[in-house]
Structure formats: structure tokens, C-alpha cells
mmCIF file of C-alpha atoms and ligand atoms in Angstrom:
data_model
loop_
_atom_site.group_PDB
_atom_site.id
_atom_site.type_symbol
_atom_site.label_atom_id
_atom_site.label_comp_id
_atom_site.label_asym_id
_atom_site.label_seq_id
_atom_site.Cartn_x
_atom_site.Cartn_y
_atom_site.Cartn_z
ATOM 1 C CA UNK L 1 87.449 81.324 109.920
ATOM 2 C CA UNK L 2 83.975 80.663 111.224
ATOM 3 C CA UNK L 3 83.310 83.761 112.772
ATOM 4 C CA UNK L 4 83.920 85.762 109.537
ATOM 5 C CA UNK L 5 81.694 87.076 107.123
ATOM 6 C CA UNK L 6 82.772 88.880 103.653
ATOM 7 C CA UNK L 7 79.930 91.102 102.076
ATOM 8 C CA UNK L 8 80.480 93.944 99.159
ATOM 9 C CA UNK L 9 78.248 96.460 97.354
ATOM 10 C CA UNK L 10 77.900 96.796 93.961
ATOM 11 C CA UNK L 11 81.383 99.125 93.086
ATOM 12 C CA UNK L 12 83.555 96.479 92.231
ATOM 13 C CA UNK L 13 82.415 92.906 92.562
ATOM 14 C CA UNK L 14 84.955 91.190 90.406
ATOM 15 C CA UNK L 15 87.590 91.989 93.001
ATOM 16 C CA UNK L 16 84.887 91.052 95.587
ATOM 17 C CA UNK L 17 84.890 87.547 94.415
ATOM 18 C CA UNK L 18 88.517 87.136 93.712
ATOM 19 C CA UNK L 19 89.079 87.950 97.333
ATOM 20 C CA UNK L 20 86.516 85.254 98.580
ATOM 21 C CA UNK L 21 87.829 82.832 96.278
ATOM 22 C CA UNK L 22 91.538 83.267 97.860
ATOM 23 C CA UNK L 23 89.914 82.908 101.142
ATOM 24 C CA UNK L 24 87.868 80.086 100.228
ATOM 25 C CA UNK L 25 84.945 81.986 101.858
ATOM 26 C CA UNK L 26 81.159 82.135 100.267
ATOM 27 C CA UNK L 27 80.344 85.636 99.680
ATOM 28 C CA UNK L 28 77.553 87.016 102.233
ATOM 29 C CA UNK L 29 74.382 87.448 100.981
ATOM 30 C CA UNK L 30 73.155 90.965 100.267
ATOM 31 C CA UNK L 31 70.460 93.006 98.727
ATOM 32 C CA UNK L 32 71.690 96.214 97.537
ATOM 33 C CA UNK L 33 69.132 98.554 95.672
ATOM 34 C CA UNK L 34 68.325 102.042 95.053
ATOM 35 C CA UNK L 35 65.195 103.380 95.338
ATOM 36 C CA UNK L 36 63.197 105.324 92.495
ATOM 37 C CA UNK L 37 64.648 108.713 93.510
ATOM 38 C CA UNK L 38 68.065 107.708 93.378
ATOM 39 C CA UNK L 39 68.570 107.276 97.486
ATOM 40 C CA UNK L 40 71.040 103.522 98.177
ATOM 41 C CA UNK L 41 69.130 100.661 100.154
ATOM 42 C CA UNK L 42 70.692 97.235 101.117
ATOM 43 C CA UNK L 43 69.548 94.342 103.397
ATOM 44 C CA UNK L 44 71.567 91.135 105.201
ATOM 45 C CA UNK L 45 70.112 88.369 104.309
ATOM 46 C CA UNK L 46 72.174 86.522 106.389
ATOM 47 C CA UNK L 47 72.823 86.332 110.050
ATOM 48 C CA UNK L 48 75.606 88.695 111.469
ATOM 49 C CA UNK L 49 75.489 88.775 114.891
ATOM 50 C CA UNK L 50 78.417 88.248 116.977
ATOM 51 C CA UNK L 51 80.460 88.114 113.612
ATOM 52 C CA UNK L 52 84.022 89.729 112.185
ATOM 53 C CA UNK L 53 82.581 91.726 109.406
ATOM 54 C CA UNK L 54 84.582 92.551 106.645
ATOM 55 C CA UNK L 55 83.189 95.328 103.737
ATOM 56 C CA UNK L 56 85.407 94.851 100.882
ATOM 57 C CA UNK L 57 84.211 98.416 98.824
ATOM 58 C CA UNK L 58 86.459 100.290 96.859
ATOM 59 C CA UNK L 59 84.550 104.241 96.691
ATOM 60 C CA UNK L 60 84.982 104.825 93.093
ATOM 61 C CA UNK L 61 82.794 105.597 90.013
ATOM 62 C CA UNK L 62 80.239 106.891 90.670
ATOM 63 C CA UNK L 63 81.657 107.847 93.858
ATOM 64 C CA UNK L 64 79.030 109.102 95.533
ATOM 65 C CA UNK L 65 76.527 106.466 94.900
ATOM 66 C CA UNK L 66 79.502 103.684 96.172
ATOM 67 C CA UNK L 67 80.400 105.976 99.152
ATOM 68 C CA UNK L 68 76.669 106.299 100.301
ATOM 69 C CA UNK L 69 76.346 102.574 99.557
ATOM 70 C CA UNK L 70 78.999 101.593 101.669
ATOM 71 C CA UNK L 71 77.550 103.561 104.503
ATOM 72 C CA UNK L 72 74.578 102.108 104.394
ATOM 73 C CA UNK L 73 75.822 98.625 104.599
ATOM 74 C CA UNK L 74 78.247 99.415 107.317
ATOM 75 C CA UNK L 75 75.063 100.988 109.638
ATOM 76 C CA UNK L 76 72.984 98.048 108.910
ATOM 77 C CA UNK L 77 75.529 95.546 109.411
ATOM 78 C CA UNK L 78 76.349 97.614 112.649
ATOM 79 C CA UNK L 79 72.720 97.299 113.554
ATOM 80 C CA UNK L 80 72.433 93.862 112.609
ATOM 81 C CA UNK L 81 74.863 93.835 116.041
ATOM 82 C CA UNK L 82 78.139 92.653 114.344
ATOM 83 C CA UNK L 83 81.435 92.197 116.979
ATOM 84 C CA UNK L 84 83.361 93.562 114.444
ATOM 85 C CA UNK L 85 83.327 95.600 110.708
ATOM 86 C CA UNK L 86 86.466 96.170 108.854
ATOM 87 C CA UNK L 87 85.813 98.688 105.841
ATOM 88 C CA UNK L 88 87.945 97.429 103.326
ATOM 89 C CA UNK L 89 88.542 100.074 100.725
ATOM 90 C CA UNK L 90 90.528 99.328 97.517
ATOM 91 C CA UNK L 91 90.526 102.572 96.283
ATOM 92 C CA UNK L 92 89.474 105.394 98.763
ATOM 93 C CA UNK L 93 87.417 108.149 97.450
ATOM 94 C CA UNK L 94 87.611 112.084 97.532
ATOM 95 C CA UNK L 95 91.691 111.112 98.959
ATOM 96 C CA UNK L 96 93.110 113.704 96.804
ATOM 97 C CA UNK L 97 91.201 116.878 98.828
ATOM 98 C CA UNK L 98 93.004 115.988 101.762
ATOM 99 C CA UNK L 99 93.861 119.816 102.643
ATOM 100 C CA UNK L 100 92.984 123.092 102.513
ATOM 101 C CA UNK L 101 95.255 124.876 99.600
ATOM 102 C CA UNK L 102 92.766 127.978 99.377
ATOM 103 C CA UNK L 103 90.565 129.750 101.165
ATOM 104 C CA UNK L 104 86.469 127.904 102.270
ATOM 105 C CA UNK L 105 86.932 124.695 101.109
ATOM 106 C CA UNK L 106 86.395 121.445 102.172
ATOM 107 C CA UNK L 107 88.724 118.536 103.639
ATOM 108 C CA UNK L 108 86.683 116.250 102.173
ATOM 109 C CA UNK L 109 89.379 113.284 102.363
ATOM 110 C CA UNK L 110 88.551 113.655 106.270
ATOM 111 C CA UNK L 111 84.557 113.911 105.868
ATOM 112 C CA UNK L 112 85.047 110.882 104.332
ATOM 113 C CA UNK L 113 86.758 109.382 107.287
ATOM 114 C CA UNK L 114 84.395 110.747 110.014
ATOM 115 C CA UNK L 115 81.561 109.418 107.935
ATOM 116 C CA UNK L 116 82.780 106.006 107.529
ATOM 117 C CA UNK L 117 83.685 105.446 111.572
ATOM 118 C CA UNK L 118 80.587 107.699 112.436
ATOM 119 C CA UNK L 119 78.781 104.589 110.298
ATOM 120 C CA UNK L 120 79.918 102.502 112.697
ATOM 121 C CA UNK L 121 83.419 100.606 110.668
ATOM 122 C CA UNK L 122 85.641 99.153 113.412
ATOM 123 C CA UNK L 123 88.887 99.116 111.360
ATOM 124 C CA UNK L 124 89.641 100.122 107.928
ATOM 125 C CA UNK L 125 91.823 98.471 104.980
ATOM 126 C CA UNK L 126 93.632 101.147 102.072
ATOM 127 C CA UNK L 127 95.650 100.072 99.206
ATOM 128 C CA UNK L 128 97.717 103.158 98.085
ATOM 129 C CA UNK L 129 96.417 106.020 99.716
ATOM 130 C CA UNK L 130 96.654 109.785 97.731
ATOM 131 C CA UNK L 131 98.745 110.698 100.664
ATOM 132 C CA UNK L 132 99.801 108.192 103.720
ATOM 133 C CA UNK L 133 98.880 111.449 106.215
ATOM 134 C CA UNK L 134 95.216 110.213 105.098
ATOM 135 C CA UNK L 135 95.770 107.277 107.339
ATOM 136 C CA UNK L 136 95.930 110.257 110.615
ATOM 137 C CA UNK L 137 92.205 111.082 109.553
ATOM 138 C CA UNK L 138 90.745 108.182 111.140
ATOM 139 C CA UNK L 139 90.898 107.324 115.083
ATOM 140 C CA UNK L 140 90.070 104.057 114.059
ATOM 141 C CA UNK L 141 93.108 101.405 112.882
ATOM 142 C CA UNK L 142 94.122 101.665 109.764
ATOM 143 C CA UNK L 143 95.937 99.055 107.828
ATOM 144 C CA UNK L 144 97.561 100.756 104.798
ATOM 145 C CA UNK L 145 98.508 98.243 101.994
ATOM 146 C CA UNK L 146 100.474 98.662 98.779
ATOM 147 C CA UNK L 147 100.064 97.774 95.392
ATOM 148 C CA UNK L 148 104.060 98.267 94.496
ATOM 149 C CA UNK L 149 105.512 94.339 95.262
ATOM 150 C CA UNK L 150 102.428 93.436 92.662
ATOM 151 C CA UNK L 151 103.259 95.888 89.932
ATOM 152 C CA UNK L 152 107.035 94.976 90.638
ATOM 153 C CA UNK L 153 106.762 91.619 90.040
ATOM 154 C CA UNK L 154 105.203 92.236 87.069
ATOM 155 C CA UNK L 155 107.333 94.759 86.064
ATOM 156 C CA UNK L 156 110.625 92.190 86.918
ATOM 157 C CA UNK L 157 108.816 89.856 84.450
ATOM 158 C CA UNK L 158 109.246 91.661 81.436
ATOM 159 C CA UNK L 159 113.155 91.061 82.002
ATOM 160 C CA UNK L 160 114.800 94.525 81.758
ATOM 161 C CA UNK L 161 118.521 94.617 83.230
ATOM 162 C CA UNK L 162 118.917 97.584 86.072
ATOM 163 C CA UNK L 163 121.470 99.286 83.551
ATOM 164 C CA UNK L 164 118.873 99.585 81.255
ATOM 165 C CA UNK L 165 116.219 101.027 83.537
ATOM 166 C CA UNK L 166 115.177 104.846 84.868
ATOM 167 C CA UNK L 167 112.391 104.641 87.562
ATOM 168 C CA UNK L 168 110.815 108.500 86.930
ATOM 169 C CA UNK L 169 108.214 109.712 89.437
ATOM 170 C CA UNK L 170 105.880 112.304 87.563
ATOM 171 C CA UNK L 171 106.008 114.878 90.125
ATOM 172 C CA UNK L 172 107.395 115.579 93.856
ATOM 173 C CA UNK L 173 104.852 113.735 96.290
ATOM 174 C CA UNK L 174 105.895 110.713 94.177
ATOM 175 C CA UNK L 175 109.213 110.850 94.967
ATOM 176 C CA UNK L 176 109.416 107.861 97.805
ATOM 177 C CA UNK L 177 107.479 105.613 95.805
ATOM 178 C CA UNK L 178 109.573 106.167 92.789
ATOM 179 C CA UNK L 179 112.620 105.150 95.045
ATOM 180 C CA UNK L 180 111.221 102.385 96.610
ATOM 181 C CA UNK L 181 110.901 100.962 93.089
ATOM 182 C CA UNK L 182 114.402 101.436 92.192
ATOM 183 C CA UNK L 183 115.191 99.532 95.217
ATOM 184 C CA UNK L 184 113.279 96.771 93.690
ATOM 185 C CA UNK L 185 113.908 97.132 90.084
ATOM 186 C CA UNK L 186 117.325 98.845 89.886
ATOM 187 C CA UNK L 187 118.351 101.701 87.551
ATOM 188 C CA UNK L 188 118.555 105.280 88.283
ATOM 189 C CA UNK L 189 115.984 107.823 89.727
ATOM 190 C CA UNK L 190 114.228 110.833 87.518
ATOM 191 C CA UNK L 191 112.190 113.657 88.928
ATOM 192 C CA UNK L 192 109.354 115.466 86.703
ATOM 193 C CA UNK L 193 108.843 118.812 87.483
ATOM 194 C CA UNK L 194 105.252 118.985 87.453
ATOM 195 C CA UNK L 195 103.199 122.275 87.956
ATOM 196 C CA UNK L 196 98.940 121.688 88.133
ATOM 197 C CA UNK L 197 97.204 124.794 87.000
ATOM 198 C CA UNK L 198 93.713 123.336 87.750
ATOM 199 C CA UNK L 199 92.722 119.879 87.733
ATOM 200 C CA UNK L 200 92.686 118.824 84.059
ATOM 201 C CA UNK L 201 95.672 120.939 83.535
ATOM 202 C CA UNK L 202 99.253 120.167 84.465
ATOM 203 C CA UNK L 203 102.721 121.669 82.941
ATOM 204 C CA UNK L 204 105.800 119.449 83.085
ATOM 205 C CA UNK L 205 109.037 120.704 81.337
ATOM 206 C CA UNK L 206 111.883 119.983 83.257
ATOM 207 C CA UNK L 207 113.566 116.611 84.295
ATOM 208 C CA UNK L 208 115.923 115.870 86.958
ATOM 209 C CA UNK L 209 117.915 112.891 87.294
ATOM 210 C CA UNK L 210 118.318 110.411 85.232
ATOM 211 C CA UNK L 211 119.859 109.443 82.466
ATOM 212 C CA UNK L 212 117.174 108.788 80.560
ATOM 213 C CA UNK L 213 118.437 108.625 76.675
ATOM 214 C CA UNK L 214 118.134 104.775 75.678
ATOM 215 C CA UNK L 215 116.937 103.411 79.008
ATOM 216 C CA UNK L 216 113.531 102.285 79.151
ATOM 217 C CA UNK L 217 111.842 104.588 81.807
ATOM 218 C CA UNK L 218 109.462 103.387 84.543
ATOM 219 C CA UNK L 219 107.193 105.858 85.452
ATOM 220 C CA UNK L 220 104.788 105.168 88.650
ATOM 221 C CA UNK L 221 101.627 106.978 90.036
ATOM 222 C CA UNK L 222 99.234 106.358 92.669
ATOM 223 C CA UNK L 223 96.550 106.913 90.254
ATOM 224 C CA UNK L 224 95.613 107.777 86.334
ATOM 225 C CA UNK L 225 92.509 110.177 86.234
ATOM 226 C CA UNK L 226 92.195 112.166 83.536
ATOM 227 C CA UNK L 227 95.703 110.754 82.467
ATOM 228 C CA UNK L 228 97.445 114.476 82.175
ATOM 229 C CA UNK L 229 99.799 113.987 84.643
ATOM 230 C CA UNK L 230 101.054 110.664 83.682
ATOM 231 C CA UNK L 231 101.240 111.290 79.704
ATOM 232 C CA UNK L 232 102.793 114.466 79.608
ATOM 233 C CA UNK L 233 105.236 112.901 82.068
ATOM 234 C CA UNK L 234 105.565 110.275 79.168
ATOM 235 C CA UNK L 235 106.186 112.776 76.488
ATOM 236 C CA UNK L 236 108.715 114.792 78.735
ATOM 237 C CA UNK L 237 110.891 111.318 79.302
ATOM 238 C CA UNK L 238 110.410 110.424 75.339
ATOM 239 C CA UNK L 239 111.561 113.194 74.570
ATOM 240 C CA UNK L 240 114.842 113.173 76.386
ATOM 241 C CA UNK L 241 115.577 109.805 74.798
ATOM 242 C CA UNK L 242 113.833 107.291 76.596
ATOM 243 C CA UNK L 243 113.505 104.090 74.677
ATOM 244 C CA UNK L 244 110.222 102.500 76.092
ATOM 245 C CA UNK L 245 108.003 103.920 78.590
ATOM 246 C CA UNK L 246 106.172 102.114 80.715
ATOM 247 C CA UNK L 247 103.424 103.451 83.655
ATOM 248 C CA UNK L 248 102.377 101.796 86.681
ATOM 249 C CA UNK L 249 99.398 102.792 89.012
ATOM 250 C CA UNK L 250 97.335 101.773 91.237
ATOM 251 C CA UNK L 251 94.217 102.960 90.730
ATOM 252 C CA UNK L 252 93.041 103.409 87.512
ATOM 253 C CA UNK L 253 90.239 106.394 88.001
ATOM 254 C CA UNK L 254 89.958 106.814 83.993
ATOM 255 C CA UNK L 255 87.623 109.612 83.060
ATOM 256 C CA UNK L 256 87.905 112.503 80.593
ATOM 257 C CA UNK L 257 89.926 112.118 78.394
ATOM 258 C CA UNK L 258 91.736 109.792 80.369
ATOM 259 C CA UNK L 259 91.966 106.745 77.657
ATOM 260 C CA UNK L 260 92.161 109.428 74.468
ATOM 261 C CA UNK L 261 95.382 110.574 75.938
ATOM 262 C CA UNK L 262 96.710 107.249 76.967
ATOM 263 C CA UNK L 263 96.056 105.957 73.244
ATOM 264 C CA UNK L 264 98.164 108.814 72.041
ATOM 265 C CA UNK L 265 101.195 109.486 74.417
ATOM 266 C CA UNK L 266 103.868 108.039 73.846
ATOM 267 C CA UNK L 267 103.906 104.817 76.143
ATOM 268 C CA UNK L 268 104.510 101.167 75.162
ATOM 269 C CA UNK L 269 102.227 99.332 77.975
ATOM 270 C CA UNK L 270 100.327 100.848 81.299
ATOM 271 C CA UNK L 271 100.082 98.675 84.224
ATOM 272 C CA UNK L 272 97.054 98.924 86.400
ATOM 273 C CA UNK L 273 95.420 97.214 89.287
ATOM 274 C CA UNK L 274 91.983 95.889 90.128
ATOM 275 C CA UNK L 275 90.794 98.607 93.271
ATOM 276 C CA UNK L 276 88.790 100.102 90.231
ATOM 277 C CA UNK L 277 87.013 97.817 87.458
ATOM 278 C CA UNK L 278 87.982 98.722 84.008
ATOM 279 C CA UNK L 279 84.850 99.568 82.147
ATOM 280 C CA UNK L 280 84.265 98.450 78.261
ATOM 281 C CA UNK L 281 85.774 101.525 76.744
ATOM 282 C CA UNK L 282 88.616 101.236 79.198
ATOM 283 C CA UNK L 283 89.703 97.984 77.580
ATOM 284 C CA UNK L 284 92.605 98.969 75.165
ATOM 285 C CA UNK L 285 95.715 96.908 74.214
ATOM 286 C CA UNK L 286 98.082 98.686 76.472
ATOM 287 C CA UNK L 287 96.374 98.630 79.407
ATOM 288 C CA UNK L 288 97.154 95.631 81.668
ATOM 289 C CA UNK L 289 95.472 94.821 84.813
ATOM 290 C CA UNK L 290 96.924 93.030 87.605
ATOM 291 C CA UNK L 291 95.099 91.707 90.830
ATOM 292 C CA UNK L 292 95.233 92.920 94.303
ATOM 293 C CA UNK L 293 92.678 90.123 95.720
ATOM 294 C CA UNK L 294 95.496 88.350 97.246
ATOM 295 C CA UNK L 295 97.295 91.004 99.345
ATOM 296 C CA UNK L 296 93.470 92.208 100.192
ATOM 297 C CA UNK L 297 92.442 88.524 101.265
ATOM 298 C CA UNK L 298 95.877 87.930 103.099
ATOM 299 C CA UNK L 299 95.136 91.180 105.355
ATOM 300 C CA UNK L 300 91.555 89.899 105.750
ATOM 301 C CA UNK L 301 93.126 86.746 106.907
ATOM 302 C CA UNK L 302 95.493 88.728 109.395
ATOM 303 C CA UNK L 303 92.910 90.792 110.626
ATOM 304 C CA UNK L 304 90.694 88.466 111.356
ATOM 305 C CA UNK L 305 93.355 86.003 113.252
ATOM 306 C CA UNK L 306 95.101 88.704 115.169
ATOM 307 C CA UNK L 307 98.197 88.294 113.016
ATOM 308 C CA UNK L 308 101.013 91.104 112.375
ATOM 309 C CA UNK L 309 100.131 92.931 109.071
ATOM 310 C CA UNK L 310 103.259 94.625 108.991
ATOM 311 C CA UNK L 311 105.205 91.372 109.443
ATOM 312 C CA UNK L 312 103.269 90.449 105.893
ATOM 313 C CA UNK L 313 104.006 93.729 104.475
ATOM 314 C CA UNK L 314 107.442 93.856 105.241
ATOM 315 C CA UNK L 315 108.348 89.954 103.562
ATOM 316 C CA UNK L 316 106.837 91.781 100.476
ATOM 317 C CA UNK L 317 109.067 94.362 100.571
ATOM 318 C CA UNK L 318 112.009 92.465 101.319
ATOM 319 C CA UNK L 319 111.769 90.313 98.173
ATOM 320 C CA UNK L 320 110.225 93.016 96.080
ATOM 321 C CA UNK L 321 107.640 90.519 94.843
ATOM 322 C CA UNK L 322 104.933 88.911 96.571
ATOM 323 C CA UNK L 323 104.008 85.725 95.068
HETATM 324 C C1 LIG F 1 98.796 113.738 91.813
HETATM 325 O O1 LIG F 1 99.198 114.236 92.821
HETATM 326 C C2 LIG F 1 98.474 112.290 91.705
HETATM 327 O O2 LIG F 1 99.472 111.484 92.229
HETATM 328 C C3 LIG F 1 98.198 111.904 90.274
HETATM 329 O O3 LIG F 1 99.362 112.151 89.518
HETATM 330 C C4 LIG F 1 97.097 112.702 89.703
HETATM 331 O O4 LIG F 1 96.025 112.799 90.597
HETATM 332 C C5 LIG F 1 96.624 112.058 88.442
HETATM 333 O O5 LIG F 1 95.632 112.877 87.893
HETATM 334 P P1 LIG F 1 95.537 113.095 86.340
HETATM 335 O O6 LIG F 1 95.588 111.736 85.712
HETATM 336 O O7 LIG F 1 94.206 113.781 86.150
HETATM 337 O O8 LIG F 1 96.675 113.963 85.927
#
């Protein structure tokens, strides 16, 4: 692992560390800054040249500031005459305006991409993309990772038998992870039918599937933002009988009234990962995070040693749990 060097900005450090510590690796040595006006700085203070870079920044609040940051770091890493950078992105940014649903507006899920490669990233690392065509955006390899073995394993933990268990995605597009988590965890499959009127908004009546009366229902997301999607999936479920409800995501984007509505829907515990830190107000008894540092540091590893990340992916998968 000589060759390698691990640097992050300042949008999640926490995970930053975690992943150094699992690859028993010293963190690279950065200044990152913003000037007066507001504009992102950063300098290496440590020689790069001829290295495997790796950029371990998730873009999330405030995006634009971590986005710009981790450009900036990427071009002067790429100046500093690196062999390699890997952009390793947690949670990616601006994913969910990955298409244009009306008339003049912007792909911005794909600006994103050209911005990061036009920076000068070699490779890039996702955990639980908004949509997996995301990954076509780039022309530069992608490794897309999930968070689902982790949350499983967690999930498994709590000791639920499959006959007592309804894995429910909250809307259409989560469909195939929903059923990849009944592979794991066992029960039956639900559908929400969820219809967004703008993007606070959401309307979710009907159910399909199931059952769900007396089963304690499972209901996974990609991410919580303002939490409407997720808790009015809850209510829909508890409603029709559901006994417990539990939510898994991955990212935990939390703004709004994101925690307000999580306090008050009807759900016993929310599982969430590290690709976003929690802040303060974020810290409430049901919320409970879980780590992704070591699928992050064992891709790092594969990278970096020409090893098969798929062949690591796919042992998760087979045994539903990764540790
Ligand atoms: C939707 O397609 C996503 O998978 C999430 O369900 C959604 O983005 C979450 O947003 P919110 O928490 O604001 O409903």
C-alpha cells in the first residue's frame, strides 16, 4: 500500500477516518479553506506525485460548497501530477435530477459527472446511487457499491422470523431493492403506490402486496430527505395492520421537516448509514446509524491492488451480510 494516499475535505470526516483506520493508512495532509467571499481553497501538504489518489467525499450538505470543494482538491491533486485519483463519493449529490421530466431544465446528475472527470478524477466510487443509470453518466469507471448487506445484517440482528416479516418498497423505482431484501431477510413483498406532486409533497394511498396485518414491515429507501416519502409510506403500512415498522436508507439527507415527521410517524426505529454525518438535531432515539467505512475501505483496497470488486460485492450478496 505504499503508493496510496487517502485525503478528504471537510463534508464528512468521521467516515474519512473510519475508512483510514480500516486501512491502517494515515490520513493525507490537507488544507482546506474558504476564502472571505465564500469561494473553496485547499492545498497538499504532502507529496503526491506518482501516487494512487483516493478522494473519499461524500457531496452533501451544503452541497454546493462540498461539490466545489471536491473539485478543487481533485484539480490540485491532478496538478500536483498524481498517477491516479479515485473520487470516492459516499453519497453523490444533485443524483435525483438525473432526467429531463419537463420542459428547459437541467440534467444536473450528469453536470455533476462531467465536472468531476473534467476535474481530472480517474475512477469514481458510489454507494447507492438515486438511480444505477447514473453510473452511464460518467466515461470514467465506476464502481457502484451498496449499503443493503450492512443494513441487512443489522436488520437480521434484531431476530424477526421470515413469517413475521413484509419487506415494503415506498414507491416503484424501489421495487428491486425491496426484493433483494426479501431475498435476504425473508417475508413477503409490498408495493406503495406513491404519487409526488412537487418535491415536499407526495400522496400514497394504495398498497399492493403483502400481507401486512401483524407482520412487522420493512420498509427501504435509497434516501430520507424531507422524510415525506418514507413516513407516509409508514402510516399507509400502519394502517393496514402492520405491527412494527421499521425504515432503512442509505443516505440520510435530513432537511425540512425531515426529523419533525420522523418523530411523529408511526415507526419504531430508522436505520441509517454514515455517507452523510448526522448533525446535533439529527440525533433522536430512533435513528440508528450504521457504518459504511468498511465496504468503502475494502473497495479502496481493491482498487488500489487491481482486485475484482464485483467478486467482493457478490460474497456480500451471497451471505446477505458482510461482516
Ligand atoms: C424517491 O424517488 C427517492 O427514492 C426517495 O424516496 C425520496 O427522494 C425521498 O425524499 P423525501 O424524503 O423528501 O420524500
Amino acid at each position: 500500500m505504499s503508493s496510496i494516499k487517502i485525503f478528504s475535505g471537510s463534508s464528512n470526516r468521521p467516515l474519512f477516518e473510519k475508512v483510514c483506520e480500516h486501512l491502517e493508512l494515515t490520513p493525507g495532509q490537507m488544507t482546506v479553506e474558504k476564502f472571505p467571499d465564500g469561494e473553496s481553497f485547499c492545498r497538499i501538504e504532502e507529496d503526491v506525485r506518482g501516487k494512487d489518489v483516493f478522494i473519499v467525499q461524500p457531496t452533501c450538505r451544503p452541497v454546493n460548497d462540498t461539490l466545489m470543494e471536491l473539485l478543487v482538491i481533485i484539480d490540485s491533486i491532478r496538478r500536483a501530477s498524481a498517477a491516479r485519483i479515485t473520487a470516492v463519493v459516499p453519497y453523490f449529490g444533485y443524483a435525483r435530477q438525473d432526467r429531463k421530466d419537463e420542459g428547459r431544465v437541467p440534467i444536473s446528475a450528469k453536470l455533476c459527472a462531467n465536472l468531476l472527470e473534467c476535474a481530472g478524477a480517474n475512477r469514481v466510487v458510489a454507494v447507492d446511487l438515486h438511480s444505477a443509470q447514473i453510473q452511464g453518466f460518467f466515461d470514467i469507471p465506476l464502481d457502484h457499491l451498496s449499503a443493503s448487506p450492512i443494513l441487512d445484517s443489522y436488520i437480521l440482528e434484531l431476530g424477526y422470523s421470515p413469517e413475521e416479516v413484509v419487506v415494503v418498497s415506498p414507491d416503484a423505482g424501489s421495487i428491486k431493492r425491496a426484493t433483494k431484501h426479501v431475498t435476504t431477510l425473508g417475508g413477503n413483498l409490498a408495493i406503495i403506490d406513491k404519487r409526488r406532486h412537487s418535491g415536499s409533497e407526495v400522496e400514497q394511498a394504495h398498497i399492493i402486496g403483502g400481507p401486512i396485518e401483524g407482520r412487522v414491515a420493512f420498509l427501504f429507501d435509497d434516501m430520507i430527505s424531507t422524510g415525506g416519502s418514507i413516513c407516509g409510506a409508514a402510516r399507509v403500512v400502519k394502517n393496514k395492520g402492520a405491527k412494527k415498522v421499521i425504515v432503512a436508507a442509505t443516505h440520510g439527507v435530513l432537511c425540512g421537516p425531515a426529523i419533525e415527521r420522523l418523530v411523529e410517524a408511526p415507526i419504531d426505529q430508522v436505520f441509517l448509514t454514515d455517507t452523510i454525518p448526522l448533525l446535533p438535531e439529527h440525533r433522536i432515539e430512533k435513528i440508528k446509524v450504521v457504518s459504511v467505512a468498511r465496504v468503502l475501505a475494502d473497495a479502496i483496497k481493491c482498487i488500489h491492488e487491481n482486485r475484482s470488486i464485483s467478486q467482493m460485492l457478490s460474497r456480500m450478496g451471497s451471505t446477505g451480510q458482510y461482516f
